[in-house]
């Protein structure tokens, strides 16, 4: 199979239109359990193959955002807040729509959870670089939720050990900058 070149430029569009006409012809305005609107994208992608293609497109988008975040021109506060963080947030909203849920704790797929953790951490780091500690803490808290996988009723699996530790440390740093030393200490100890 041939690989398409990575998108260039700040917008980094992905051609989600290539999924048009796959699966059901109708589209829903909300996810299956009241989650965020999916703008018709997930409504058309119903078969397992098309859902996998949709996930791969979202994953490719996240990798493109990772490349954008690594650029020296994206290392300043303005670019982090206005370009990088919103791009990561877009990846997260598409993952939630793909899984048909309203939040990270409800994600059903371990692969979606792992991708969500990476994207939420990226957004949190971008907001931290911009000095927006409230948004950084929110994204880190979402990453913590996504990293916790239910193993059995009442128990949690530590499948994403390293990612959970990274999320807890980011949240600890954000809480410290917000002068919540008790919360920062708790997160640091949990990491």
Coordinates of N, CA and C in Angstrom, one line a residue:
X1 N 0.8 -1.2 0.0 CA 0.0 0.0 0.0 C 0.9 1.2 0.0
X2 N 0.4 2.3 -0.7 CA 1.2 3.5 -0.8 C 0.8 4.4 0.4
X3 N 1.8 5.1 0.9 CA 1.6 6.1 1.9 C 1.5 7.5 1.3
X4 N 0.6 8.2 1.8 CA 0.5 9.6 1.4 C 1.5 10.5 2.2
X5 N 2.0 11.5 1.6 CA 2.9 12.4 2.3 C 2.2 13.1 3.5
X6 N 2.9 13.4 4.5 CA 2.3 14.1 5.7 C 1.9 15.5 5.2
X7 N 0.7 15.9 5.8 CA 0.3 17.3 5.4 C 1.3 18.3 6.0
X8 N 1.4 19.4 5.3 CA 2.3 20.5 5.7 C 1.5 21.7 6.0
X9 N 2.1 22.6 6.7 CA 1.5 23.9 7.0 C 0.7 23.8 8.3
X10 N 0.3 25.0 8.8 CA -0.3 25.0 10.2 C -1.7 24.4 10.2
X11 N -2.4 24.3 9.1 CA -3.8 23.8 9.2 C -3.8 22.3 9.2
X12 N -2.9 21.6 8.6 CA -2.7 20.2 8.5 C -4.1 19.5 8.3
X13 N -4.8 19.8 7.2 CA -6.1 19.2 7.0 C -5.9 17.7 6.7
X14 N -6.9 16.9 7.1 CA -7.0 15.5 6.7 C -8.2 15.4 5.9
X15 N -8.2 14.7 4.8 CA -9.3 14.5 3.9 C -10.3 13.5 4.5
X16 N -11.2 14.0 5.5 CA -12.1 13.1 6.0 C -13.2 12.7 5.0
X17 N -13.3 13.5 4.0 CA -14.3 13.2 2.9 C -14.1 11.9 2.3
X18 N -12.9 11.3 2.4 CA -12.7 10.0 1.8 C -13.6 8.9 2.4
X19 N -14.2 9.2 3.5 CA -15.1 8.3 4.2 C -16.5 8.5 3.8
X20 N -16.8 9.5 3.0 CA -18.2 9.8 2.6 C -18.8 8.6 1.9
X21 N -20.0 8.3 2.2 CA -20.7 7.2 1.5 C -20.4 5.8 2.1
X22 N -19.6 5.7 3.1 CA -19.3 4.4 3.7 C -20.3 4.1 4.8
X23 N -20.8 3.0 4.8 CA -21.8 2.6 5.8 C -23.1 3.2 5.6
X24 N -23.8 3.7 6.7 CA -25.1 4.3 6.6 C -25.1 5.6 5.9
X25 N -26.1 5.9 5.2 CA -26.2 7.1 4.4 C -26.6 8.3 5.3
X26 N -27.3 8.0 6.4 CA -27.8 9.0 7.4 C -26.6 9.4 8.3
X27 N -26.8 10.6 8.9 CA -25.8 11.0 9.9 C -26.6 11.4 11.2
X28 N -25.9 11.2 12.3 CA -26.5 11.6 13.6 C -26.0 12.9 14.0
X29 N -26.7 13.6 14.8 CA -26.2 14.9 15.3 C -25.5 14.8 16.6
X30 N -25.7 13.6 17.3 CA -25.0 13.4 18.6 C -24.5 12.0 18.5
X31 N -23.5 11.7 19.4 CA -23.0 10.3 19.6 C -24.1 9.4 20.1
X32 N -23.8 8.1 20.0 CA -24.9 7.2 20.4 C -25.3 7.3 21.8
X33 N -24.5 7.8 22.7 CA -25.0 7.9 24.1 C -25.0 9.4 24.6
X34 N -25.3 10.3 23.7 CA -25.4 11.7 24.0 C -24.1 12.4 24.0
X35 N -23.1 11.8 23.4 CA -21.7 12.4 23.3 C -21.8 13.6 22.3
X36 N -20.6 14.1 22.0 CA -20.5 15.3 21.2 C -21.0 15.0 19.8
X37 N -21.4 16.1 19.1 CA -21.8 15.9 17.7 C -20.6 15.5 16.9
X38 N -20.9 14.6 15.9 CA -19.8 14.1 15.1 C -19.8 14.6 13.6
X39 N -20.6 15.7 13.4 CA -20.7 16.4 12.1 C -20.8 15.4 10.9
X40 N -21.5 14.2 11.1 CA -21.7 13.3 10.0 C -20.6 12.3 9.8
X41 N -19.4 12.6 10.3 CA -18.2 11.8 10.0 C -18.4 10.4 10.5
X42 N -18.8 10.2 11.8 CA -18.9 8.9 12.3 C -20.2 8.2 11.8
X43 N -21.2 9.0 11.6 CA -22.5 8.5 11.1 C -22.4 7.7 9.9
X44 N -21.4 8.1 9.0 CA -21.2 7.3 7.8 C -20.2 6.2 7.9
X45 N -19.5 6.2 9.0 CA -18.4 5.1 9.1 C -18.9 4.1 10.1
X46 N -19.6 3.1 9.6 CA -20.2 2.1 10.5 C -19.5 0.7 10.5
X47 N -18.9 0.3 9.4 CA -18.3 -1.0 9.3 C -17.0 -1.0 10.1
X48 N -16.6 -2.1 10.5 CA -15.3 -2.2 11.2 C -14.1 -1.7 10.4
X49 N -14.1 -2.0 9.1 CA -13.0 -1.5 8.3 C -13.1 0.0 8.2
X50 N -14.2 0.6 8.0 CA -14.3 2.1 7.9 C -14.0 2.7 9.3
X51 N -14.4 2.1 10.4 CA -14.0 2.6 11.7 C -12.5 2.6 11.9
X52 N -11.9 1.5 11.4 CA -10.4 1.4 11.5 C -9.8 2.5 10.7
X53 N -10.3 2.7 9.5 CA -9.7 3.8 8.6 C -9.9 5.1 9.3
X54 N -11.0 5.3 9.9 CA -11.3 6.6 10.6 C -10.3 6.8 11.7
X55 N -10.0 5.7 12.5 CA -9.1 5.8 13.6 C -7.7 6.1 13.0
X56 N -7.3 5.4 12.0 CA -6.0 5.7 11.4 C -5.9 7.1 10.9
X57 N -6.9 7.7 10.3 CA -6.9 9.1 9.9 C -6.7 10.0 11.1
X58 N -7.4 9.7 12.2 CA -7.2 10.5 13.4 C -5.8 10.3 14.0
X59 N -5.3 9.1 14.0 CA -3.9 8.8 14.4 C -2.9 9.6 13.6
X60 N -3.1 9.6 12.3 CA -2.2 10.4 11.4 C -2.3 11.9 11.7
X61 N -3.5 12.3 12.0 CA -3.7 13.8 12.4 C -2.9 14.1 13.6
X62 N -3.0 13.2 14.6 CA -2.2 13.4 15.9 C -0.7 13.4 15.6
X63 N -0.2 12.5 14.8 CA 1.2 12.5 14.4 C 1.6 13.8 13.8
X64 N 0.8 14.3 12.9 CA 1.1 15.6 12.3 C 1.1 16.7 13.3
X65 N 0.2 16.7 14.3 CA 0.3 17.7 15.3 C 1.5 17.5 16.2
X66 N 1.9 16.3 16.4 CA 3.2 16.0 17.1 C 4.4 16.7 16.4
X67 N 4.4 16.5 15.1 CA 5.4 17.1 14.3 C 5.4 18.7 14.3
X68 N 4.2 19.2 14.3 CA 4.0 20.6 14.4 C 4.5 21.1 15.8
X69 N 4.2 20.4 16.8 CA 4.6 20.8 18.2 C 6.1 20.8 18.4
X70 N 6.8 19.9 17.6 CA 8.2 19.8 17.7 C 9.0 20.8 16.9
X71 N 8.3 21.6 16.1 CA 8.9 22.6 15.3 C 9.4 23.8 16.2
X72 N 10.5 24.3 15.9 CA 11.0 25.5 16.8 C 10.0 26.6 16.7
X73 N 9.4 26.8 15.6 CA 8.4 28.0 15.4 C 7.2 27.8 16.3
X74 N 6.9 26.5 16.7 CA 5.7 26.2 17.6 C 6.1 26.2 19.0
X75 N 7.3 26.6 19.4 CA 7.7 26.5 20.8 C 7.4 27.7 21.6
X76 N 6.9 28.8 21.0 CA 6.6 30.0 21.7 C 5.1 29.9 22.3
X77 N 4.8 30.7 23.2 CA 3.6 30.6 24.0 C 2.4 30.9 23.0
X78 N 2.5 31.8 22.1 CA 1.4 32.1 21.2 C 1.0 31.0 20.3
X79 N 2.1 30.4 19.7 CA 1.8 29.2 18.8 C 1.3 28.0 19.6
X80 N 1.8 27.8 20.8 CA 1.3 26.7 21.6 C -0.2 26.9 21.9
X81 N -0.6 28.1 22.3 CA -2.0 28.3 22.7 C -2.9 28.4 21.5
X82 N -2.5 29.0 20.4 CA -3.4 29.2 19.3 C -3.3 28.2 18.2
X83 N -2.3 27.3 18.2 CA -2.1 26.4 17.0 C -2.0 25.0 17.5
X84 N -1.1 24.7 18.4 CA -0.8 23.3 18.8 C -1.9 22.8 19.7
X85 N -2.3 23.5 20.8 CA -3.3 23.0 21.7 C -4.6 22.7 21.1
X86 N -5.1 23.7 20.3 CA -6.4 23.4 19.6 C -6.4 22.2 18.6
X87 N -5.2 22.0 18.0 CA -5.1 20.9 17.1 C -5.2 19.6 17.9
X88 N -4.5 19.5 19.0 CA -4.7 18.3 19.9 C -6.1 18.1 20.4
X89 N -6.7 19.2 20.8 CA -8.1 19.2 21.3 C -9.0 18.7 20.2
X90 N -8.8 19.0 18.9 CA -9.6 18.5 17.8 C -9.4 17.0 17.6
X91 N -8.2 16.5 17.8 CA -8.0 15.1 17.7 C -8.8 14.4 18.8
X92 N -8.8 14.9 20.0 CA -9.5 14.4 21.2 C -11.0 14.3 20.9
X93 N -11.5 15.4 20.4 CA -13.0 15.5 20.1 C -13.4 14.4 19.0
X94 N -12.5 14.2 18.1 CA -12.8 13.2 17.0 C -12.7 11.8 17.6
X95 N -11.8 11.6 18.5 CA -11.7 10.3 19.1 C -13.0 10.0 20.0
X96 N -13.5 11.0 20.7 CA -14.7 10.8 21.5 C -15.9 10.6 20.5
X97 N -15.9 11.3 19.4 CA -17.0 11.1 18.5 C -16.9 9.7 17.8
X98 N -15.7 9.3 17.5 CA -15.6 7.9 16.9 C -16.0 6.8 17.8
X99 N -15.7 7.0 19.1 CA -16.2 6.0 20.1 C -17.6 6.2 20.5
X100 N -18.2 7.3 20.2 CA -19.6 7.6 20.5 C -19.8 7.8 22.0
X101 N -18.9 8.5 22.7 CA -19.0 8.7 24.1 C -18.8 10.2 24.4
X102 N -19.1 10.6 25.6 CA -19.0 12.0 26.0 C -17.8 12.4 26.8
X103 N -17.0 11.4 27.2 CA -15.9 11.7 28.0 C -14.9 10.6 28.0
X104 N -13.7 10.9 28.5 CA -12.6 9.9 28.5 C -12.9 8.7 29.3
X105 N -13.5 8.8 30.4 CA -13.8 7.6 31.3 C -14.7 6.6 30.6
X106 N -15.4 7.0 29.6 CA -16.4 6.1 29.0 C -15.8 5.5 27.7
X107 N -14.6 5.8 27.3 CA -14.0 5.2 26.1 C -13.9 3.7 26.3
X108 N -14.4 3.0 25.2 CA -14.4 1.5 25.3 C -13.2 0.8 24.8
X109 N -12.5 1.4 23.9 CA -11.4 0.8 23.2 C -10.1 1.2 23.9
X110 N -9.2 0.2 24.2 CA -7.9 0.5 24.8 C -7.0 1.3 23.8
X111 N -7.2 1.1 22.5 CA -6.4 1.8 21.6 C -6.8 3.3 21.5
X112 N -8.1 3.5 21.6 CA -8.6 4.9 21.7 C -8.2 5.6 22.9
X113 N -8.2 4.8 24.0 CA -7.7 5.4 25.3 C -6.2 5.8 25.2
X114 N -5.4 4.9 24.6 CA -4.0 5.2 24.5 C -3.7 6.5 23.6
X115 N -4.5 6.5 22.5 CA -4.4 7.7 21.6 C -4.8 9.0 22.3
X116 N -5.9 8.8 23.1 CA -6.5 10.0 23.8 C -5.4 10.5 24.9
X117 N -4.8 9.6 25.6 CA -3.8 10.0 26.6 C -2.7 10.8 25.9
X118 N -2.2 10.3 24.8 CA -1.1 11.0 24.1 C -1.6 12.4 23.6
X119 N -2.8 12.5 23.1 CA -3.3 13.8 22.6 C -3.6 14.7 23.7
X120 N -4.2 14.3 24.8 CA -4.5 15.1 26.0 C -3.2 15.6 26.6
X121 N -2.2 14.7 26.7 CA -0.9 15.2 27.2 C -0.3 16.2 26.3
X122 N -0.4 16.1 25.0 CA 0.2 17.1 24.1 C -0.5 18.4 24.3
X123 N -1.8 18.4 24.4 CA -2.6 19.6 24.6 C -2.2 20.2 26.0
X124 N -2.1 19.4 27.0 CA -1.7 19.9 28.3 C -0.3 20.6 28.3
X125 N 0.6 19.9 27.6 CA 2.0 20.5 27.5 C 2.0 21.8 26.8
X126 N 1.2 21.9 25.7 CA 1.1 23.1 24.9 C 0.5 24.2 25.8
X127 N -0.5 23.9 26.5 CA -1.1 25.0 27.4 C -0.1 25.4 28.5
X128 N 0.6 24.4 29.0 CA 1.6 24.7 30.0 C 2.7 25.6 29.5
X129 N 3.1 25.3 28.2 CA 4.2 26.1 27.6 C 3.6 27.6 27.4
X130 N 2.3 27.7 27.2 CA 1.7 29.0 27.1 C 1.5 29.7 28.4
X131 N 1.7 29.0 29.5 CA 1.4 29.5 30.8 C -0.1 29.5 31.2
X132 N -0.9 28.7 30.5 CA -2.3 28.6 30.9 C -2.4 27.3 31.7
X133 N -2.2 27.5 33.0 CA -2.2 26.3 33.9 C -3.5 25.8 34.2
X134 N -4.6 26.5 34.1 CA -5.9 26.0 34.3 C -6.3 25.0 33.2
X135 N -6.0 25.4 31.9 CA -6.3 24.5 30.8 C -5.3 23.3 30.8
X136 N -4.1 23.5 31.2 CA -3.1 22.4 31.3 C -3.6 21.4 32.4
X137 N -4.1 21.9 33.5 CA -4.6 20.9 34.5 C -5.8 20.2 34.0
X138 N -6.7 20.9 33.3 CA -7.9 20.2 32.7 C -7.5 19.1 31.8
X139 N -6.6 19.4 30.9 CA -6.2 18.3 29.9 C -5.4 17.2 30.6
X140 N -4.6 17.5 31.6 CA -3.9 16.4 32.3 C -4.9 15.6 33.1
X141 N -6.0 16.2 33.6 CA -7.0 15.4 34.3 C -7.7 14.5 33.4
X142 N -8.0 14.9 32.2 CA -8.6 14.1 31.1 C -7.7 13.0 30.7
X143 N -6.4 13.2 30.6 CA -5.4 12.2 30.3 C -5.4 11.1 31.4
X144 N -5.5 11.6 32.7 CA -5.5 10.6 33.8 C -6.7 9.7 33.7
X145 N -7.9 10.3 33.4 CA -9.1 9.5 33.2 C -9.0 8.5 32.1
X146 N -8.4 8.9 31.0 CA -8.3 8.0 29.8 C -7.3 6.9 30.1
X147 N -6.3 7.2 30.9 CA -5.2 6.2 31.2 C -5.7 5.1 32.2
X148 N -6.8 5.4 32.9 CA -7.3 4.4 33.8 C -8.3 3.4 33.1
X149 N -7.9 2.2 32.9 CA -8.7 1.2 32.2 C -9.3 0.3 33.2
X150 N -10.6 0.1 33.1 CA -11.3 -0.8 34.0 C -10.9 -2.3 33.6
X151 N -10.4 -3.0 34.6 CA -10.0 -4.4 34.4 C -11.2 -5.3 34.7
X152 N -11.7 -5.1 35.9 CA -12.9 -5.8 36.3 C -13.7 -4.9 37.1
X153 N -14.9 -5.2 37.5 CA -15.8 -4.4 38.2 C -15.1 -3.9 39.5
X154 N -15.0 -2.6 39.7 CA -14.4 -2.0 40.9 C -12.9 -2.0 40.9
X155 N -12.2 -2.5 39.9 CA -10.8 -2.5 39.8 C -10.3 -1.7 38.6
X156 N -9.1 -1.3 38.6 CA -8.5 -0.6 37.5 C -7.2 -1.3 37.0
X157 N -7.0 -1.3 35.8 CA -5.8 -1.9 35.2 C -4.8 -0.8 35.0
X158 N -3.5 -1.2 35.2 CA -2.4 -0.2 35.0 C -1.7 -0.5 33.6
X159 N -2.5 -0.7 32.6 CA -2.0 -1.0 31.3 C -1.2 0.2 30.7
X160 N -1.5 1.4 31.1 CA -0.8 2.6 30.6 C 0.0 3.2 31.7
X161 N 0.9 2.5 32.4 CA 1.6 2.9 33.5 C 2.4 4.3 33.2
X162 N 3.2 4.3 32.2 CA 4.0 5.4 31.9 C 3.2 6.6 31.5
X163 N 2.2 6.4 30.8 CA 1.3 7.5 30.3 C 0.5 8.1 31.5
X164 N 0.1 7.2 32.4 CA -0.6 7.7 33.6 C 0.3 8.5 34.5
X165 N 1.6 8.0 34.6 CA 2.6 8.8 35.4 C 2.8 10.2 34.8
X166 N 3.0 10.2 33.5 CA 3.2 11.5 32.8 C 2.0 12.4 33.0
X167 N 0.8 11.9 32.9 CA -0.4 12.7 33.1 C -0.4 13.3 34.6
X168 N -0.2 12.4 35.5 CA -0.2 12.8 36.9 C 0.9 13.9 37.2
X169 N 2.1 13.7 36.6 CA 3.1 14.7 36.8 C 2.8 16.1 36.2
X170 N 2.2 16.0 35.0 CA 1.7 17.3 34.4 C 0.7 18.0 35.2
X171 N -0.3 17.2 35.7 CA -1.3 17.8 36.6 C -0.7 18.3 37.9
X172 N 0.3 17.6 38.4 CA 0.9 18.1 39.6 C 1.6 19.4 39.4
X173 N 2.3 19.5 38.2 CA 3.0 20.8 37.9 C 2.0 21.9 37.7
X174 N 0.9 21.6 37.0 CA -0.2 22.7 36.8 C -0.8 23.1 38.2
X175 N -1.0 22.1 39.0 CA -1.6 22.4 40.3 C -0.6 23.3 41.2
X176 N 0.7 22.9 41.1 CA 1.7 23.7 41.8 C 1.7 25.1 41.3
X177 N 1.6 25.4 40.0 CA 1.6 26.7 39.5 C 0.4 27.5 39.9
X178 N -0.7 26.7 40.2 CA -2.0 27.4 40.6 C -2.0 27.5 42.1
X179 N -0.9 27.2 42.8 CA -0.7 27.3 44.2 C -1.5 26.3 45.0
X180 N -1.9 25.1 44.3 CA -2.6 24.0 45.0 C -1.5 23.0 45.4
X181 N -0.7 23.3 46.4 CA 0.4 22.4 46.8 C 0.0 21.1 47.3
X182 N -1.2 21.0 48.0 CA -1.7 19.7 48.5 C -2.0 18.8 47.3
X183 N -2.8 19.3 46.3 CA -3.1 18.5 45.1 C -1.9 18.2 44.3
X184 N -0.9 19.1 44.2 CA 0.3 18.8 43.5 C 1.1 17.7 44.1
X185 N 1.1 17.7 45.4 CA 1.9 16.7 46.2 C 1.2 15.3 46.0
X186 N -0.2 15.3 46.1 CA -0.9 14.0 45.9 C -0.7 13.4 44.5
X187 N -0.7 14.3 43.5 CA -0.5 13.8 42.1 C 1.0 13.3 42.0
X188 N 1.9 14.0 42.5 CA 3.3 13.6 42.4 C 3.6 12.3 43.1
X189 N 3.0 12.1 44.3 CA 3.1 10.8 45.0 C 2.4 9.7 44.2
X190 N 1.3 10.0 43.7 CA 0.6 8.9 42.9 C 1.4 8.5 41.7
X191 N 2.1 9.5 41.1 CA 2.9 9.2 39.9 C 4.0 8.3 40.3

